[in-house]
Short mmCIF file of C-alpha atoms in Angstrom, two decimals:
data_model
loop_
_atom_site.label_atom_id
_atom_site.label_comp_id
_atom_site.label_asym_id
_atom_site.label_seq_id
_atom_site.Cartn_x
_atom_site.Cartn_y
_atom_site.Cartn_z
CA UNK A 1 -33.38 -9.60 4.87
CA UNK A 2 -35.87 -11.88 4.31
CA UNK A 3 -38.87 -10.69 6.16
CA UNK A 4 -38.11 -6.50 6.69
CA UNK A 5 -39.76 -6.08 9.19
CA UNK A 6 -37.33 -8.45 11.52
CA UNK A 7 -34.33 -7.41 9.82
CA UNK A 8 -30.96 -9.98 10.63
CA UNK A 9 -27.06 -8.42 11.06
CA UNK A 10 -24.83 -9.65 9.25
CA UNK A 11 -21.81 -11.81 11.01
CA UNK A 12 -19.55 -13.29 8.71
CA UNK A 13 -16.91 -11.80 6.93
CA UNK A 14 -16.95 -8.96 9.46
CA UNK A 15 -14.24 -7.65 12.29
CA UNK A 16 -15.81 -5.29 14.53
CA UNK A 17 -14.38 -3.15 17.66
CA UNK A 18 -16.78 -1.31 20.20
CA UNK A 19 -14.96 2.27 20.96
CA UNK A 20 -16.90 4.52 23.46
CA UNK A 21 -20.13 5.38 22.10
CA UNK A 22 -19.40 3.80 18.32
CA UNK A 23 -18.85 0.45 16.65
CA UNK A 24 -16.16 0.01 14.08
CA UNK A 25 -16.84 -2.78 11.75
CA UNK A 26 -14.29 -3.66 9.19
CA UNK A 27 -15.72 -6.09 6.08
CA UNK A 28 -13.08 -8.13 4.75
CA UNK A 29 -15.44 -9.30 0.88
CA UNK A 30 -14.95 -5.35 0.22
CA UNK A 31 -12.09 -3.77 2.62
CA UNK A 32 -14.83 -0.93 3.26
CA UNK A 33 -14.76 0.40 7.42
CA UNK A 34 -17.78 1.56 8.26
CA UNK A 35 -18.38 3.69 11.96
CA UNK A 36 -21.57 3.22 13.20
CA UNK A 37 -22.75 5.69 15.97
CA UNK A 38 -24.62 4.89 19.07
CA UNK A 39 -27.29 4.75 17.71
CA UNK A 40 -26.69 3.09 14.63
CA UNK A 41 -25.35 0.72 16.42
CA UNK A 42 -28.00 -0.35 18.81
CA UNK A 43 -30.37 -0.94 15.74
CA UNK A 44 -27.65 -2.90 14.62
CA UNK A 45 -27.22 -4.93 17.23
CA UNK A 46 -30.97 -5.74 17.94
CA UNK A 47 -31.57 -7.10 14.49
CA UNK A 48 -31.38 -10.79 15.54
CA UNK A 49 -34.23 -11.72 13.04
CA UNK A 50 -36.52 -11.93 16.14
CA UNK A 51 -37.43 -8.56 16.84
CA UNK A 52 -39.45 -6.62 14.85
CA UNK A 53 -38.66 -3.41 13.66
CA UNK A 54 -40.94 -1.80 16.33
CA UNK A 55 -40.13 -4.20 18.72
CA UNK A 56 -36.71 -2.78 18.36
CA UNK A 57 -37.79 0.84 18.59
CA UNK A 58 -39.09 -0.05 21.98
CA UNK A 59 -36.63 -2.09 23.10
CA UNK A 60 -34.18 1.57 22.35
CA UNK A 61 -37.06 3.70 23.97
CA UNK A 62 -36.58 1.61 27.17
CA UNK A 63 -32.56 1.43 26.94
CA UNK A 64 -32.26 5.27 26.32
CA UNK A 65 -35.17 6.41 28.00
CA UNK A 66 -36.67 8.37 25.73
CA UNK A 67 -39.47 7.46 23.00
CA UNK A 68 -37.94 5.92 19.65
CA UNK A 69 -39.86 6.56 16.61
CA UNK A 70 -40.22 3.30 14.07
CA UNK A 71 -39.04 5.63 11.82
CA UNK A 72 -36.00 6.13 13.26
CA UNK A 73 -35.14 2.16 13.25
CA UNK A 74 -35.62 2.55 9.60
CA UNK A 75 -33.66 4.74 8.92
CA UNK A 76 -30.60 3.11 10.81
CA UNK A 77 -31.75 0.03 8.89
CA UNK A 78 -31.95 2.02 5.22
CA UNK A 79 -27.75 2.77 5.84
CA UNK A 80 -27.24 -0.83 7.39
CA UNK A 81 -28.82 -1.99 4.35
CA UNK A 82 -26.55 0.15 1.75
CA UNK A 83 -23.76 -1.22 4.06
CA UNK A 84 -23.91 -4.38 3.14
CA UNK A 85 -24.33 -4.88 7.17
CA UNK A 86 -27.38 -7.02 7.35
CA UNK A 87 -28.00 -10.35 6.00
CA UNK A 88 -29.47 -9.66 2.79
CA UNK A 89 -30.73 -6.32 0.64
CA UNK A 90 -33.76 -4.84 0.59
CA UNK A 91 -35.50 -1.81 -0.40
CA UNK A 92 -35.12 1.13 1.37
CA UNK A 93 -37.91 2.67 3.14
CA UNK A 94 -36.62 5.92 2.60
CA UNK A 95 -35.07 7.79 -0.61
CA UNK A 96 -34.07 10.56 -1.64
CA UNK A 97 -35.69 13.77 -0.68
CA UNK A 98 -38.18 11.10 1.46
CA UNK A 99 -35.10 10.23 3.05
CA UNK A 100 -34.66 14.29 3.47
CA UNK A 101 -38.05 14.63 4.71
CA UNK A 102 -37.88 12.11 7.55
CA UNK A 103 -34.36 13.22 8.78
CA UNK A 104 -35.78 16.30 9.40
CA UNK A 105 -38.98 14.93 10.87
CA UNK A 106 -37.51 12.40 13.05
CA UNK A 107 -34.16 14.93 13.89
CA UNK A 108 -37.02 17.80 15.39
CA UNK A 109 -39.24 15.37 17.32
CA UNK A 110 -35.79 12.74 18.33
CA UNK A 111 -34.04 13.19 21.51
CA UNK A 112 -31.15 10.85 20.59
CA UNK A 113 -29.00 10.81 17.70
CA UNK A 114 -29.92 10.33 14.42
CA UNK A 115 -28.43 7.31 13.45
CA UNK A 116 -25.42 7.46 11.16
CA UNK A 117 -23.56 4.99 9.49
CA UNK A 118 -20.15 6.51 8.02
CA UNK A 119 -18.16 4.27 5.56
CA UNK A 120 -14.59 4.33 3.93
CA UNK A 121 -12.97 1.72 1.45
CA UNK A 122 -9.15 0.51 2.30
CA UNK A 123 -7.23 0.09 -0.48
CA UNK A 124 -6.71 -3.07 -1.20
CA UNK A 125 -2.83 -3.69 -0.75
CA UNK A 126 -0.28 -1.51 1.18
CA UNK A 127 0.57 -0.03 -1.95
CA UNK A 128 -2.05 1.01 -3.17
CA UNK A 129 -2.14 3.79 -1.07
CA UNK A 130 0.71 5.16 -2.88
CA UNK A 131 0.48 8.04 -5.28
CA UNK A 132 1.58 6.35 -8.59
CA UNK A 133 4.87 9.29 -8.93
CA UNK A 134 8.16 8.28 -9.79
CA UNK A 135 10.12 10.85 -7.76
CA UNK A 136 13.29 9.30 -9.27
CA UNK A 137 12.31 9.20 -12.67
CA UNK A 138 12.21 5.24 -12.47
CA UNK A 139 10.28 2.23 -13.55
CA UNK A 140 10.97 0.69 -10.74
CA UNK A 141 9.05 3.49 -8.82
CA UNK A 142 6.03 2.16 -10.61
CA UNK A 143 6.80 -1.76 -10.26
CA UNK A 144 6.57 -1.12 -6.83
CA UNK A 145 3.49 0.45 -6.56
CA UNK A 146 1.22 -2.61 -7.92
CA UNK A 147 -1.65 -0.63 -8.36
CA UNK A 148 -0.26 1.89 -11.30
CA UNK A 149 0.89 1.33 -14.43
CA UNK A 150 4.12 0.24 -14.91
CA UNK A 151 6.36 2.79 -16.52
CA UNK A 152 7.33 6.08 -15.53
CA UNK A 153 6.34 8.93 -17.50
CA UNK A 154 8.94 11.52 -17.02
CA UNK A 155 8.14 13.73 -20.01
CA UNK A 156 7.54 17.64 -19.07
CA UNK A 157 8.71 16.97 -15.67
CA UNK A 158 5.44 14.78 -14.88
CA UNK A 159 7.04 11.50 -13.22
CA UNK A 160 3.84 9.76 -12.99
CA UNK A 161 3.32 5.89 -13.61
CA UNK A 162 1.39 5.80 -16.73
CA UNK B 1 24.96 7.77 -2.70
CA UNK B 2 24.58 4.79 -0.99
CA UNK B 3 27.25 4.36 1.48
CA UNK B 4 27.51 0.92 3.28
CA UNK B 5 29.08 0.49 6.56
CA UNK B 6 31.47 -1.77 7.25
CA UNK B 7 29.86 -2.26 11.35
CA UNK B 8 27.29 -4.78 10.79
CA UNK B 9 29.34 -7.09 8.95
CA UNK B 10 31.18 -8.22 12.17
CA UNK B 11 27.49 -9.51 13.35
CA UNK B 12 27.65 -11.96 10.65
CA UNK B 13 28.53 -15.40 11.21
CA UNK B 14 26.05 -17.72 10.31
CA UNK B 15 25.99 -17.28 6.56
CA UNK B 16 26.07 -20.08 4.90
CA UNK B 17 27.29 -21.27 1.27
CA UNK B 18 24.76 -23.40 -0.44
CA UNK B 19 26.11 -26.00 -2.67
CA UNK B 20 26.34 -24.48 -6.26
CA UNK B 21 23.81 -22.14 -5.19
CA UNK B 22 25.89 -19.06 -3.75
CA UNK B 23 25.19 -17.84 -0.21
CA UNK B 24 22.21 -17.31 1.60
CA UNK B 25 21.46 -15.57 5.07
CA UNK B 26 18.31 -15.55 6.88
CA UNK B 27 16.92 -12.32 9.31
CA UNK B 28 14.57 -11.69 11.25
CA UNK B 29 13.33 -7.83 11.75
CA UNK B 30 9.67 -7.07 13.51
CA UNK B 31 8.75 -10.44 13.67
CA UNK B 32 9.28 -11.64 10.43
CA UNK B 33 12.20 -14.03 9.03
CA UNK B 34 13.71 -12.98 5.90
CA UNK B 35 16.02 -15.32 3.61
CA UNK B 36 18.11 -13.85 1.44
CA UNK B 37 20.45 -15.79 -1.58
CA UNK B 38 23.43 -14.11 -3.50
CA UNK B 39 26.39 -15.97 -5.54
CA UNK B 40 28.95 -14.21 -4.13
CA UNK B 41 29.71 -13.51 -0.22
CA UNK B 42 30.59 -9.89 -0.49
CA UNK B 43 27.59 -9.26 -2.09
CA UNK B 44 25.53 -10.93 0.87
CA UNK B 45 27.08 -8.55 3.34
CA UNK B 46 26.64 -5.57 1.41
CA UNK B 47 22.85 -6.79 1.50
CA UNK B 48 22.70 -7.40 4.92
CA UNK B 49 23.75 -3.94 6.01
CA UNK B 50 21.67 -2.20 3.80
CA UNK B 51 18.50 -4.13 5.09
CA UNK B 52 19.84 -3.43 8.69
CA UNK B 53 20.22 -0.25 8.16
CA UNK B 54 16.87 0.34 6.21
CA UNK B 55 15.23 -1.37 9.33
CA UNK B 56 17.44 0.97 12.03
CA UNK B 57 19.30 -1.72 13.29
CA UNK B 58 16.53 -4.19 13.80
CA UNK B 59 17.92 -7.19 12.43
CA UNK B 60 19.08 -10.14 13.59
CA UNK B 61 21.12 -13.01 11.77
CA UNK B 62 19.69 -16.80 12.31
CA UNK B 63 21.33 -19.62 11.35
CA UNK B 64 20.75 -20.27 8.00
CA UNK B 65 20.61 -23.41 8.13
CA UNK B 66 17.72 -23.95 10.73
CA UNK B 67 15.43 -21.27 10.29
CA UNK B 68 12.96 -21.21 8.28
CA UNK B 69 12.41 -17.69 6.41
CA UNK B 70 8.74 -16.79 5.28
CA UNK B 71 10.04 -14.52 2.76
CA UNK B 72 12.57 -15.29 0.19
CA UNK B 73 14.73 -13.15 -2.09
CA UNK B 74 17.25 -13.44 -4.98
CA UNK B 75 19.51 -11.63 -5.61
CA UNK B 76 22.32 -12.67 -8.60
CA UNK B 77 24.43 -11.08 -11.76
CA UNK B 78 22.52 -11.38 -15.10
CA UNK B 79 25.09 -10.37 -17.18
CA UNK B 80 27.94 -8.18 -17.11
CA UNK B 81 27.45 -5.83 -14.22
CA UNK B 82 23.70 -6.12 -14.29
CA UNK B 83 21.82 -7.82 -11.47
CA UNK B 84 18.12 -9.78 -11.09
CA UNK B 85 16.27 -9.31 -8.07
CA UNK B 86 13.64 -11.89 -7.60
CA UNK B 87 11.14 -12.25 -4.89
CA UNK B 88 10.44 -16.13 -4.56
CA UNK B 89 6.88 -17.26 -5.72
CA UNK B 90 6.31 -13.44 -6.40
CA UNK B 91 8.24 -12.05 -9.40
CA UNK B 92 11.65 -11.28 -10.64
CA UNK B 93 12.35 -7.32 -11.76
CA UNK B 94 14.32 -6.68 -14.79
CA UNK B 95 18.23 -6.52 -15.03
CA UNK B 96 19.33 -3.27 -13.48
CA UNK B 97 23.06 -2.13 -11.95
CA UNK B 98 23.83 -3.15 -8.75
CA UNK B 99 22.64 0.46 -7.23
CA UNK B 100 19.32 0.22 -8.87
CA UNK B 101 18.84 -3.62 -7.28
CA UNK B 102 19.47 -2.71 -3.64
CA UNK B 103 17.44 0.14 -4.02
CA UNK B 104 14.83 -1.79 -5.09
CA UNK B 105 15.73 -4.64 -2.49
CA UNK B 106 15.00 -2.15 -0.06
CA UNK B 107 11.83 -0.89 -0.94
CA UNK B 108 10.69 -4.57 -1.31
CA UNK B 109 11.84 -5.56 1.84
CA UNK B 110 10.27 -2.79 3.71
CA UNK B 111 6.96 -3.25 2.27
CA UNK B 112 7.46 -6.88 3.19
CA UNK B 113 7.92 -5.74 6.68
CA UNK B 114 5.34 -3.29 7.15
CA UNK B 115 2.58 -5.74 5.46
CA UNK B 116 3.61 -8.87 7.54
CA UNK B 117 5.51 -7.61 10.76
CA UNK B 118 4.05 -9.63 13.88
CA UNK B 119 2.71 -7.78 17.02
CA UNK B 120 3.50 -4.10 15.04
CA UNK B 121 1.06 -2.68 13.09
CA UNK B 122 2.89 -0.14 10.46
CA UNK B 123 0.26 2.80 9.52
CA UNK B 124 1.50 5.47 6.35
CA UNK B 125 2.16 8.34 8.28
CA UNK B 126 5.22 11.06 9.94
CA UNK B 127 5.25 11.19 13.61
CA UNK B 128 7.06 13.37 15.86
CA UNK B 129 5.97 13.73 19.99
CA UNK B 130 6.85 16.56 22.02
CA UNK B 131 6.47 16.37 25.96
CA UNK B 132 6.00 12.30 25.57
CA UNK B 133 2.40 12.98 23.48
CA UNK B 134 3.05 11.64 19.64
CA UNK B 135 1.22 13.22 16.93
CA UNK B 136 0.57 10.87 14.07
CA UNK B 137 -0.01 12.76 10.58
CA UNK B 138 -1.30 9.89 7.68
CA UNK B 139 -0.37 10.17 4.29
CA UNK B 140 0.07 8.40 1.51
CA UNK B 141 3.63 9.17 -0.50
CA UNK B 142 3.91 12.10 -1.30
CA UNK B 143 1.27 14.18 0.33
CA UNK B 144 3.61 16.10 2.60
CA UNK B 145 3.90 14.20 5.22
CA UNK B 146 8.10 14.20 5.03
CA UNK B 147 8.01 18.58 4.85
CA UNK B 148 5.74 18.95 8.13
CA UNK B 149 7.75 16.65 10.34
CA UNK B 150 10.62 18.61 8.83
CA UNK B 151 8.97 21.64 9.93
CA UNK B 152 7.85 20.30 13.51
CA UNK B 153 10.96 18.90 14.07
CA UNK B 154 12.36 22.64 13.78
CA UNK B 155 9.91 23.68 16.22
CA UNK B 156 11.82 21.42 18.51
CA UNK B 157 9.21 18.15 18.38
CA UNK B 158 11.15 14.87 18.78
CA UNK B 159 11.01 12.63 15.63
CA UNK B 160 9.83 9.48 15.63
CA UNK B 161 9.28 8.59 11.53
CA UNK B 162 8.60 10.48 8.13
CA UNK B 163 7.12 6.86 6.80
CA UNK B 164 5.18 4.70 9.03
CA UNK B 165 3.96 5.39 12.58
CA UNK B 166 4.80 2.16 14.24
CA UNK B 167 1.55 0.49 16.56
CA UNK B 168 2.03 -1.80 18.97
CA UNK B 169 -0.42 -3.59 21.23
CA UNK B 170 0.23 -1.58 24.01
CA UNK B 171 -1.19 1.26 22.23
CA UNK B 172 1.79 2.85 22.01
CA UNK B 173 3.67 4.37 19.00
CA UNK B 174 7.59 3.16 18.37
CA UNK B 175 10.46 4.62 16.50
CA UNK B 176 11.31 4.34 12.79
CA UNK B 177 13.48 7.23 12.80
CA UNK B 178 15.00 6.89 9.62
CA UNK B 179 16.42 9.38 7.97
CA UNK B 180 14.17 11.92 6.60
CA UNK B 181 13.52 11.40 2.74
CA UNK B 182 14.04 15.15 1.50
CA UNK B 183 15.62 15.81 -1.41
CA UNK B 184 18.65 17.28 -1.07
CA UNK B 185 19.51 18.47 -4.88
CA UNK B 186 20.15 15.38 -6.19
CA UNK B 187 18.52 11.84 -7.16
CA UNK B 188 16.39 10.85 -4.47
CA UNK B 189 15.58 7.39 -2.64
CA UNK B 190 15.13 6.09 0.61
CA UNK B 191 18.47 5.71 1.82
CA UNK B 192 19.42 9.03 0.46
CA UNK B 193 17.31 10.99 3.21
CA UNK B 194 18.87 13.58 5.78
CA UNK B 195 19.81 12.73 8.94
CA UNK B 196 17.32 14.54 11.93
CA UNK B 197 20.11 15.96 13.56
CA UNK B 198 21.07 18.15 10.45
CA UNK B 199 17.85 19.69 10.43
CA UNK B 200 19.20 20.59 14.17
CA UNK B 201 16.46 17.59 15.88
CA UNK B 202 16.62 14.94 17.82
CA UNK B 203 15.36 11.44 17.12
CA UNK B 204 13.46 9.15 19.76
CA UNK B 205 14.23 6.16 21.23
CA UNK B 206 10.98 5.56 23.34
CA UNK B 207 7.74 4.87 22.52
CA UNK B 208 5.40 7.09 23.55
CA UNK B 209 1.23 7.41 23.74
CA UNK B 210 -0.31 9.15 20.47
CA UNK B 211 -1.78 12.33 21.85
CA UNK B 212 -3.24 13.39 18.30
CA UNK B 213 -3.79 12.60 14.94
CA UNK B 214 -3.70 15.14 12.30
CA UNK B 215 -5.50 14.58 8.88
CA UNK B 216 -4.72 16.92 6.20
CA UNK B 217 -4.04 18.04 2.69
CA UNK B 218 -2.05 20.84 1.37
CA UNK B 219 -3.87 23.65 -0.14
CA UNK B 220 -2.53 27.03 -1.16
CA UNK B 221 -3.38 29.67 1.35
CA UNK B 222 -5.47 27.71 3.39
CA UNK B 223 -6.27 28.12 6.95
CA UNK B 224 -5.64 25.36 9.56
CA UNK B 225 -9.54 25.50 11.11
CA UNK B 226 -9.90 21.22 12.01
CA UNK B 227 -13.06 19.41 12.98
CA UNK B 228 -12.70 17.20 15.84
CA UNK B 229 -14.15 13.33 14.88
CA UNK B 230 -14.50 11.13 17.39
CA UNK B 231 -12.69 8.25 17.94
CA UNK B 232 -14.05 5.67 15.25
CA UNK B 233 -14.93 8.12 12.43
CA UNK B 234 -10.93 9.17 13.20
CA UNK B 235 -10.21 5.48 13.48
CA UNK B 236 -11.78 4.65 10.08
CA UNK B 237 -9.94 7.81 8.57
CA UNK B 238 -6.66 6.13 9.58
CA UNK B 239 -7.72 2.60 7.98
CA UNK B 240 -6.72 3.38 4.38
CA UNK B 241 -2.93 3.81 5.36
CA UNK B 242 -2.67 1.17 7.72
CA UNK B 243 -0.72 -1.68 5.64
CA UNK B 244 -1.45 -4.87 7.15
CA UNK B 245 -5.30 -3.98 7.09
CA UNK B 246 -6.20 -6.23 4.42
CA UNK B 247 -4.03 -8.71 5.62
CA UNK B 248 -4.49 -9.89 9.62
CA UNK B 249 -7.93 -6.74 9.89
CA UNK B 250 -8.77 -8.48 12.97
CA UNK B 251 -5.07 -7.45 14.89
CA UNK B 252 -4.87 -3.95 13.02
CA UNK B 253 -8.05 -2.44 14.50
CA UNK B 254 -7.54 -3.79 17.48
CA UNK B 255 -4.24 -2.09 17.66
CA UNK B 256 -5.74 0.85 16.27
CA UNK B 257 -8.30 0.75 18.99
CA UNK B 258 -5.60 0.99 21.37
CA UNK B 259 -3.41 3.43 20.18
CA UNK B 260 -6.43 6.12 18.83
CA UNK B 261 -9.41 5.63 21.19
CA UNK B 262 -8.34 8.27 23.12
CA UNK B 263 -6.29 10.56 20.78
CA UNK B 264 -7.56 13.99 20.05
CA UNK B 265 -8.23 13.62 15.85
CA UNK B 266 -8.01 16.36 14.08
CA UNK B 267 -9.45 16.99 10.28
CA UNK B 268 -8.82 19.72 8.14
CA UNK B 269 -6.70 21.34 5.32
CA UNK B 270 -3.42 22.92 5.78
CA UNK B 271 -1.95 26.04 3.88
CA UNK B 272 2.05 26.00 4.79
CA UNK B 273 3.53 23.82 6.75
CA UNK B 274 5.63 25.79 8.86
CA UNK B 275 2.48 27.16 9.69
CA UNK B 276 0.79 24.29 10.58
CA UNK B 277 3.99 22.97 12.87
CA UNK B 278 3.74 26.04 14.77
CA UNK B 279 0.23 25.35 15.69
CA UNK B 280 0.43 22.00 16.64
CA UNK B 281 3.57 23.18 18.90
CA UNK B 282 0.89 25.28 20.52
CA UNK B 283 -1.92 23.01 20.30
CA UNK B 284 0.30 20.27 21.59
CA UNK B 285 1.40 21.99 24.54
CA UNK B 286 -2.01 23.49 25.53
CA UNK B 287 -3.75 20.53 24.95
CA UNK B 288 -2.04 17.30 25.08
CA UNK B 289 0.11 17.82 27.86
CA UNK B 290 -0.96 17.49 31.35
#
């Protein structure tokens, strides 16, 4: 982000789906899925470069009705940012056992939901989410599965692509 | 052994001989049209049936000579009785006998299906449904998946697939009730597998909504005690073994949208699975049906 303080989401190279309560986004530069909760994903969604990062926590005080610490935006922000979800990196506000620290601060004195990013990488072909065995003792199990080595290694009974 | 009917041949007319080239047919199965060149016309029938067969039935001849096929394979002696199987602009296997080719045509052209099939989206996983609610269990090869439907199936679920849980737009989940791949004493590949019925089952011919999906792993002893996620966190759990993912993302999660958003997801390990089977037959009927 260029300025921090009005952070910008990220829009290209992105596929996203609103599901009740949660926003799946899917980035296509890294096949990673991330699941961003509700509230995650209202930070996310007010970064427009415009609004301020306590602009924002206002803006969420008034749309869930109950008071939004700046803190709080952060941290959304901090897991938006290790996302690769806004427009460019910065450093994180919070780290490490700070990072600790204000979860626990901000979870006691927050009536909403922390926010939470979750993330998991696709792999990147249909094969690759094979297991790299050769069942049959075959090559050809391992040609198959582009993502393992090529030959079959049946000694001791292993049948693994090696 | 591979046994190839003699049925599907009568479907096909519209092969055609290519000058000097051999013969070539062109398919179409889930969308997607498939060409397909041999030197010799017996061969191109055995390879037809096998592919309809490997796609349960789902494919339909085109003229040859009009359509246009999107993915192209070879398929031609070497030398001797040893055959070349090449995938056009892809890559061409070594020689192998004519068992080892069709095998491997198989496996090629199912991946080619479940990557590119239009308006389907094919997700790694066994399926079975009882009382019209599917359960959808992901897993990559290997990881089980094959044994529990086995098991379910004995606790009288109706099987839908062992391989690929089949999404469509609708948010339902189709049939690919192939036969199950368990091995049965001897060399083992995909058209080798075990028909439902032996295992005393029944295999669906309706789609159905996908009450549940069940994420686990196999671990000795352990006791089936599953966190609920919600929808997306299940969603995004279900993204690594959905094959065209990385290739149309924007259709998949939609489709997963549709089919999961309101499934009951289910996360934990699992010790045996006739264990497991019997609690989803509980779990199923206690909670998925209405």
């Amino acid at each position: 982000m260029n300025n921090p303080q009005y952070p910008i989401a990220r829009k290209n190279g992105l596929v996203v789906q609103e599901v009740p309560d949660e926003v799946l986004v899917y980035d296509l530069d890294t096949n990673k899925a991330h699941c961003l909760n509700k509230t995650a994903a209202a930070v996310w969604q007010s970064c427009d470069g415009k609004t301020s990062v306590p602009e924002i926590a206002k803006f969420l005080s008034s749309e869930m009705g109950t008071k939004v610490d700046d803190d709080l935006v952060w941290l959304a922000i901090d897991q938006l940012n290790e996302s690769a979800l806004l427009e460019s990196q910065a450093e994180p506000k919070f780290q490490g056992q700070g990072r600790r620290d204000a979860i626990r601060k901000i979870g006691i004195a927050s009536m909403i939901a922390l926010p939470i990013v979750a993330s998991l990488v696709a792999p990147k072909s249909a094969m690759a989410s094979t297991s790299c065995r050769c069942d049959n003792g075959q090559n050809l199990d391992c040609q198959l599965q582009p993502s393992c080595p090529a030959t079959c290694n049946t000694s001791g009974g292993l049948n693994l692509c090696q | 052994m591979l046994e190839l009917g003699s049925s599907e041949s009568q479907a096909v007319s519209d092969f055609r001989c290519t000058d000097g080239e051999g013969v070539k047919f062109v398919f179409e199965a889930y969308g997607i049209l498939v060409g397909v060149t041999t030197d010799d016309l017996e061969l191109s029938r055995k390879l037809f049936e096998i592919s309809n067969r490997a796609m349960l039935g789902k494919c339909r001849v085109l003229d040859a000579s009009n359509a246009k096929a999107e993915h192209e394979f070879v398929i031609k002696k070497s030398s001797g009785d040893k055959f070349e199987l090449t995938s056009v602009g892809e890559y061409t296997t070594g020689s192998g006998d004519l068992r080892e080719t069709l095998e491997l045509f198989v496996r090629i052209l199912r991946l080619k299906v479940s990557q590119f099939a239009k308006n389907w989206v094919f997700v790694h996983a066994g399926v079975v449904s009882w009382d019209g609610k599917a359960i959808i269990i992901p897993g990559n090869s290997g990881s089980g998946k094959t044994t529990l439907v086995a098991e379910c199936v004995k606790q009288g679920a109706l099987y839908f697939s062992d391989e690929y849980a089949v999404l469509a737009p609708d948010g339902f989940v189709y049939p690919f009730a192939r036969a199950l791949s368990i091995t049965n004493g001897g060399r083992k590949w995909s058209e080798d597998g075990i028909p439902v019925e032996k295992l005393g089952g029944r295999a669906a011919t309706e789609p159905v909504e996908v009450g549940a999906v069940v994420l686990t792993k196999y671990e000795p002893g352990a006791a089936w005690r599953p966190e609920r996620l919600t929808p997306g966190n299940g969603i995004i759990e279900v993204i690594p073994h959905t094959i065209p993912m990385t290739i149309d993302a924007d259709f998949s999660l939609k489709v997963l949208k549709s089919a999961l958003s309101r499934a009951i997801i289910l996360k934990g390990v699992r010790g045996e699975a006739s264990d497991l089977a019997a609690e989803l037959y509980l779990f199923s009927y206690n909670k998925l049906t209405t």
